[in-house]
Coordinates of C-alpha atoms and ligand atoms in Angstrom, one line a residue:
M1 CA 0.1 0.0 0.0
S2 CA 1.4 3.2 -1.0
A3 CA 0.5 6.2 1.1
L4 CA 1.3 10.0 1.4
R5 CA 2.4 10.7 5.0
V6 CA 1.4 14.1 6.1
D7 CA 2.9 15.6 9.2
L8 CA 0.8 18.4 10.4
G9 CA 3.2 19.2 13.2
V10 CA 5.7 19.9 10.4
L11 CA 3.1 22.0 8.8
A12 CA 2.4 24.0 11.8
R13 CA 6.2 24.9 12.5
N14 CA 6.7 26.0 8.9
I15 CA 3.6 28.2 9.5
V16 CA 5.4 29.8 12.5
R17 CA 8.6 30.2 10.4
V18 CA 6.8 31.8 7.7
R19 CA 4.8 34.2 9.8
E20 CA 8.1 35.2 11.8
T21 CA 9.7 35.8 8.5
V22 CA 7.1 38.0 7.0
A23 CA 5.9 40.0 10.1
P24 CA 4.2 42.4 10.4
A25 CA 2.8 41.3 7.1
R26 CA -0.1 38.7 7.6
L27 CA 0.0 35.2 6.0
M28 CA -2.7 34.0 3.6
L29 CA -2.1 30.3 3.5
V30 CA -2.6 29.1 -0.1
V31 CA -4.4 25.8 -0.3
K32 CA -5.1 25.4 -4.1
D33 CA -4.8 21.9 -5.8
D34 CA -6.2 20.1 -2.6
A35 CA -3.6 21.9 -0.5
Y36 CA -0.8 21.1 -2.9
G37 CA -1.8 17.5 -2.7
H38 CA -1.7 17.3 1.0
G39 CA -5.4 17.0 1.5
L40 CA -7.5 20.1 2.1
E41 CA -9.6 19.8 5.1
P42 CA -6.9 18.3 7.5
V43 CA -4.4 21.0 6.4
V44 CA -7.0 23.9 6.9
R45 CA -8.2 22.4 10.2
R46 CA -4.6 22.4 11.6
A47 CA -3.7 25.8 10.0
H48 CA -7.0 27.4 11.5
H49 CA -6.0 25.8 15.0
E50 CA -2.7 27.5 14.6
G51 CA -4.4 30.8 14.2
V52 CA -4.3 31.1 10.5
R53 CA -7.3 33.4 9.5
W54 CA -6.7 34.0 5.7
F55 CA -6.9 31.3 3.2
G56 CA -6.3 31.3 -0.5
A57 CA -8.6 29.0 -2.4
F58 CA -8.0 29.7 -6.1
D59 CA -11.6 28.4 -6.8
L60 CA -15.1 28.7 -5.4
A61 CA -15.4 24.9 -4.7
T62 CA -12.4 25.1 -2.8
A63 CA -13.3 28.1 -0.9
V64 CA -16.6 26.5 0.0
R65 CA -14.9 23.5 1.5
V66 CA -12.5 25.8 3.4
R67 CA -15.6 27.5 4.9
A68 CA -17.0 24.4 6.0
V69 CA -14.0 23.7 7.9
T70 CA -13.3 27.3 9.4
G71 CA -16.8 28.4 10.1
G72 CA -17.2 32.0 10.2
D73 CA -14.1 33.3 11.7
A74 CA -11.8 33.3 8.6
R75 CA -11.3 35.1 5.4
I76 CA -11.2 33.1 2.4
F77 CA -9.7 34.6 -1.0
A78 CA -10.8 33.0 -4.5
W79 CA -9.5 34.5 -7.7
I80 CA -11.2 32.3 -10.1
A81 CA -15.1 33.0 -10.4
A82 CA -16.6 32.0 -14.0
S83 CA -20.3 31.6 -13.7
R84 CA -23.1 33.9 -12.0
S85 CA -24.0 30.9 -9.7
E86 CA -20.3 30.9 -8.5
I87 CA -20.5 34.5 -7.6
D88 CA -23.9 34.1 -5.8
G89 CA -22.1 31.3 -4.1
A90 CA -19.1 33.3 -3.1
I91 CA -21.4 36.0 -1.8
A92 CA -23.4 33.6 0.2
H93 CA -20.5 32.1 1.8
D94 CA -18.6 35.3 2.5
V95 CA -15.6 34.7 0.3
D96 CA -13.4 37.5 -0.8
L97 CA -13.2 37.6 -4.6
G98 CA -10.2 38.6 -6.7
I99 CA -11.4 40.5 -9.6
G100 CA -9.2 40.8 -12.7
D101 CA -11.4 42.1 -15.5
R102 CA -14.2 44.5 -16.1
D103 CA -17.1 42.1 -16.8
L104 CA -16.5 40.3 -13.7
L105 CA -16.3 43.5 -11.9
E106 CA -19.9 44.4 -13.1
E107 CA -21.2 41.0 -12.5
V108 CA -20.1 40.8 -9.1
A109 CA -21.7 44.2 -8.2
D110 CA -24.8 43.0 -9.7
A111 CA -25.0 39.8 -7.9
A112 CA -24.1 41.8 -4.5
G113 CA -26.9 44.5 -5.5
A114 CA -29.3 41.3 -5.8
A115 CA -28.2 40.0 -2.5
D116 CA -28.4 43.3 -0.8
V117 CA -24.9 43.2 0.6
A118 CA -21.7 44.7 -0.2
A119 CA -19.2 42.0 -1.8
R120 CA -15.7 42.2 -0.6
V121 CA -13.3 42.5 -3.6
H122 CA -9.7 42.7 -4.2
L123 CA -8.9 44.3 -7.5
K124 CA -6.1 42.8 -9.6
I125 CA -3.6 44.6 -11.7
D126 CA -1.9 42.7 -14.3
S127 CA 1.7 43.6 -13.6
G128 CA 3.4 41.6 -16.4
L129 CA 2.4 38.0 -15.9
H130 CA -0.5 38.2 -18.3
R131 CA -2.3 35.5 -16.6
N132 CA -5.2 37.8 -15.7
G133 CA -5.7 41.0 -14.3
V134 CA -6.5 44.4 -15.6
R135 CA -4.0 45.8 -18.1
P136 CA -2.4 49.1 -16.9
E137 CA -3.8 51.0 -19.7
E138 CA -7.2 50.1 -18.7
W139 CA -6.8 50.5 -14.9
P140 CA -7.5 54.1 -14.3
S141 CA -11.1 53.7 -15.5
F142 CA -11.4 50.2 -14.0
A143 CA -10.6 51.9 -10.6
E144 CA -12.9 54.7 -11.1
R145 CA -15.6 52.4 -12.0
A146 CA -14.9 50.2 -8.8
A147 CA -15.0 53.5 -6.9
E148 CA -18.4 54.3 -8.3
L149 CA -19.8 50.8 -7.4
A150 CA -18.3 51.0 -3.9
K151 CA -20.0 54.5 -3.3
S152 CA -23.4 52.8 -4.4
G153 CA -22.9 50.3 -1.6
C154 CA -22.6 47.0 -3.5
L155 CA -18.8 46.6 -3.5
D156 CA -16.3 46.6 -0.7
V157 CA -12.9 47.2 -2.2
V158 CA -10.7 46.0 0.4
G159 CA -7.6 45.1 -1.4
I160 CA -5.3 45.4 -4.5
W161 CA -3.1 42.4 -5.6
S162 CA -1.2 41.2 -8.3
H163 CA 1.0 37.8 -8.9
I164 CA 4.7 38.1 -10.0
A165 CA 6.7 35.4 -11.7
E166 CA 9.5 35.1 -9.0
A167 CA 12.0 34.2 -11.6
S168 CA 14.3 37.2 -11.7
D169 CA 14.8 40.3 -9.5
E170 CA 14.5 42.7 -12.4
E171 CA 11.4 41.4 -13.7
D172 CA 9.8 41.5 -10.3
D173 CA 11.0 45.2 -9.7
A174 CA 9.3 46.0 -12.8
A175 CA 6.2 44.2 -11.6
R176 CA 6.4 46.2 -8.5
A177 CA 6.6 49.6 -10.0
V178 CA 3.3 48.6 -12.3
F179 CA 1.8 47.6 -8.6
E180 CA 2.7 50.9 -7.1
R181 CA 1.5 52.8 -9.8
A182 CA -1.8 51.0 -9.8
V183 CA -2.2 51.6 -6.2
A184 CA -1.7 55.3 -6.5
Q185 CA -4.2 55.5 -9.3
A186 CA -6.8 53.7 -7.3
R187 CA -6.3 55.9 -4.3
A188 CA -6.7 58.8 -6.6
A189 CA -9.9 57.4 -7.7
G190 CA -11.2 57.5 -4.2
L191 CA -10.5 53.8 -3.2
T192 CA -9.0 53.0 0.2
P193 CA -7.9 49.5 0.0
G194 CA -6.4 48.2 3.4
L195 CA -4.8 45.0 1.9
L196 CA -2.1 45.0 -0.6
H197 CA -0.6 41.9 -1.5
L198 CA 1.8 40.8 -4.3
S199 CA 4.2 38.0 -3.2
A200 CA 4.2 34.2 -2.9
S201 CA 6.6 31.9 -1.3
A202 CA 9.9 33.0 -2.8
A203 CA 9.5 36.8 -2.8
S204 CA 8.1 36.8 0.7
F205 CA 11.3 35.5 2.2
A206 CA 13.8 37.2 -0.1
R207 CA 12.4 40.7 -0.8
P208 CA 11.1 42.5 2.3
E209 CA 9.6 45.3 0.0
F210 CA 7.5 42.9 -1.6
R211 CA 5.6 41.8 1.6
Y212 CA 3.0 44.8 2.0
D213 CA 0.3 43.9 4.1
M214 CA -0.1 40.1 3.4
V215 CA 1.6 37.4 1.5
R216 CA 0.2 34.5 -0.4
V217 CA 2.2 31.5 0.6
G218 CA 1.6 27.9 -0.4
A219 CA 5.1 26.0 -1.2
F220 CA 7.1 27.0 1.8
C221 CA 4.2 26.2 4.3
F222 CA 4.3 22.8 2.9
G223 CA 8.0 22.5 3.1
I224 CA 8.6 22.7 -0.7
R225 CA 11.7 24.8 -1.5
P226 CA 12.1 26.7 -4.9
A227 CA 13.7 24.8 -7.7
G228 CA 17.2 26.1 -8.4
G229 CA 16.8 28.2 -5.2
P230 CA 17.9 28.0 -1.3
G231 CA 17.6 24.7 0.3
E232 CA 15.1 23.6 3.1
R233 CA 17.8 24.0 5.8
E234 CA 18.5 27.6 4.8
L235 CA 15.1 28.5 4.6
Q236 CA 14.4 26.5 7.9
I237 CA 11.2 24.7 6.4
R238 CA 10.6 20.9 6.3
P239 CA 8.7 18.8 4.0
V240 CA 5.1 18.2 5.2
G241 CA 4.6 15.2 3.0
R242 CA 6.3 12.0 2.5
L243 CA 5.5 9.6 -0.4
E244 CA 6.0 5.9 0.8
A245 CA 5.5 2.7 -1.1
T246 CA 5.4 -0.9 -0.6
V247 CA 7.3 -3.8 -2.5
V248 CA 5.0 -5.7 -4.4
D249 CA 7.3 -8.0 -6.3
V250 CA 10.9 -8.9 -6.6
T251 CA 12.2 -10.0 -10.1
P252 CA 15.3 -10.4 -11.8
D253 CA 15.0 -7.1 -13.4
G254 CA 14.5 -5.3 -10.1
V255 CA 12.2 -4.7 -7.0
V256 CA 8.7 -3.5 -8.0
I257 CA 6.9 -0.9 -5.8
D258 CA 3.3 -0.1 -5.9
V259 CA 3.6 3.7 -7.0
G260 CA 4.3 4.6 -10.3
A261 CA 3.0 6.9 -13.3
L262 CA -0.7 6.1 -12.4
D263 CA -0.3 7.2 -8.9
G264 CA 1.9 10.1 -9.2
L265 CA 5.4 9.9 -10.5
P266 CA 6.3 11.4 -13.7
S267 CA 7.8 8.6 -16.0
S268 CA 10.5 10.9 -17.0
L269 CA 12.1 10.4 -13.6
G270 CA 12.8 6.7 -14.5
G271 CA 16.7 6.2 -14.2
R272 CA 17.3 9.8 -13.0
V273 CA 16.6 9.5 -9.1
S274 CA 17.0 7.4 -6.1
V275 CA 14.9 6.6 -3.2
V276 CA 15.4 5.7 0.5
V277 CA 15.1 2.0 1.7
N278 CA 16.1 1.2 5.3
G279 CA 18.5 4.3 5.1
D280 CA 20.1 3.3 1.9
S281 CA 19.8 5.0 -1.4
R282 CA 18.3 2.8 -4.4
R283 CA 18.3 3.9 -8.0
L284 CA 14.8 4.1 -9.4
L285 CA 15.3 2.3 -12.6
S286 CA 11.9 2.9 -14.4
I287 CA 8.3 4.0 -13.8
G288 CA 5.2 2.4 -15.3
A289 CA 2.1 1.3 -13.7
G290 CA 4.5 0.5 -10.6
S291 CA 8.2 1.5 -10.5
V292 CA 11.3 -0.6 -10.6
L293 CA 14.1 0.0 -8.1
E294 CA 17.6 -1.6 -8.4
A295 CA 17.5 -4.7 -6.1
W296 CA 19.0 -5.0 -2.7
P297 CA 20.0 -8.0 -0.7
D298 CA 16.9 -9.9 1.0
A299 CA 14.7 -7.4 -0.6
A300 CA 11.2 -8.9 0.0
V301 CA 7.5 -8.3 -0.8
G302 CA 6.1 -5.9 2.0
D303 CA 9.4 -3.8 2.5
R304 CA 8.6 -0.2 3.0
V305 CA 10.4 2.4 0.6
T306 CA 10.3 6.2 1.2
V307 CA 10.0 7.8 -2.4
Y308 CA 10.4 11.3 -1.3
G309 CA 10.3 13.5 1.7
D310 CA 12.5 11.5 4.0
P311 CA 14.6 13.9 6.0
D312 CA 17.8 12.2 4.7
G313 CA 16.5 11.5 1.2
P314 CA 15.4 13.3 -1.8
S315 CA 12.7 15.9 -1.6
A316 CA 9.8 16.7 -4.1
T317 CA 11.9 19.6 -5.3
D318 CA 15.0 17.4 -5.8
F319 CA 12.9 15.1 -8.0
A320 CA 11.6 18.1 -9.9
E321 CA 14.9 19.5 -10.5
T322 CA 16.2 16.5 -12.4
I323 CA 13.3 16.9 -15.1
G324 CA 13.1 20.7 -15.3
T325 CA 10.1 21.5 -13.2
I326 CA 9.0 22.6 -9.7
G327 CA 8.5 20.7 -6.4
E328 CA 4.7 21.6 -6.4
E329 CA 4.3 19.7 -9.7
I330 CA 5.4 16.4 -8.2
A331 CA 3.5 17.2 -5.1
V332 CA 0.3 17.6 -6.7
R333 CA 0.6 14.5 -8.9
V334 CA -0.1 12.1 -6.0
S335 CA -3.3 10.6 -7.0
P336 CA -6.3 10.9 -4.6
L337 CA -6.2 7.0 -4.8
V338 CA -2.9 7.1 -2.7
E339 CA -4.1 7.1 0.9
R340 CA -3.2 10.1 3.0
I341 CA -1.9 9.2 6.5
Y342 CA -2.0 12.1 8.9
S343 CA 0.0 12.9 12.1
G344 CA -0.6 15.9 14.2
V345 CA -4.3 16.2 13.9
P346 CA -5.5 18.7 16.3
A347 CA -8.2 17.6 18.8
R348 CA -11.5 19.2 17.9
D349 CA -12.2 22.6 19.0
H350 CA -15.4 23.3 20.8
Ligands
PLP1 C1 -0.1 29.4 -6.1 C2 -0.2 31.0 -5.8 C3 0.3 31.5 -4.8 C4 1.3 30.7 -4.1 O1 2.5 30.3 -4.6 P1 3.6 29.5 -3.8 O2 4.9 29.8 -4.5 O3 3.2 28.2 -3.8 O4 3.9 30.2 -2.4 C5 0.2 32.8 -4.5 N1 -0.7 33.7 -5.3 C6 -1.3 33.1 -6.1 C7 -2.1 34.0 -7.1 C8 -1.3 31.7 -6.7 O5 -1.7 31.2 -7.8

């Protein structure tokens, strides 16, 4: 039986580390992609227990699941809302919405008007990533329209935000200049956003001037270091997830384990990485339905293997670097069919 062992105590320590680093900026814990493959509800429950009061959900379905765990005393930010029914859902579940285009702004205002509430929104400037966000040339009129809608009582513009590449300091500096200009223009339009947020994991640690009021951090809270960047030790974070597998066959060609391409390992890792067995490193020869490892003496069906996340073995990011991707891509590939086993689950709050 393969399993992802998720140590929520490590999550809690990483959260403390992130908070201490970014203070006085606040932490928004990003939990998209089923909390980076670690399992949404247990992660949110523990983080909420640790006092985290901002969650970044990406989509509405995730936001609603977060709300079911936290109850009323947390803010939940979703930045992809497509349909009117999703917008109505966001308003009904008290979700803060990221707004990156004019049509969505109008739709949210309309939905809020119909519900007779002020929808909390964070306006998104496109600072260069072109994923979504209002282009700088359209921003002044967008901000003016938002101010009008705020005055009419259907929008509460609580934040301005953007997302940056975190690939080079020069690019990020240029993005920050665009962001600063957008904030100034929004204020000139009469908006008074109290929450400015721009950075994710890497910039929140490396670039203090990027922290503003809040940082949106996923990877570092899960102990996933950046590919090509500083190590876990330097960052003082540790992997929360550890992927384990069981030996299911011993053949002349190698030892077969029950985790492979179907459960989550990119087949391109075959022949390029090693895993940990009883403290020793064993080459991973190929990845198919299962994975084949180089044999070891006395290998037997039922032996346990740590694929990644062992403190003395490779991390998800180590795997990622050998195939030119990022640790998050490895983490989110672990199939829902792989059991999650949790330690550090908080006792129920009453
Ligand atoms: C995923 C994401 C984050 C978190 O990024 P990490 O590098 O995992 O910390 C922050 N903001 C947005 C908009 C995201 O999509």
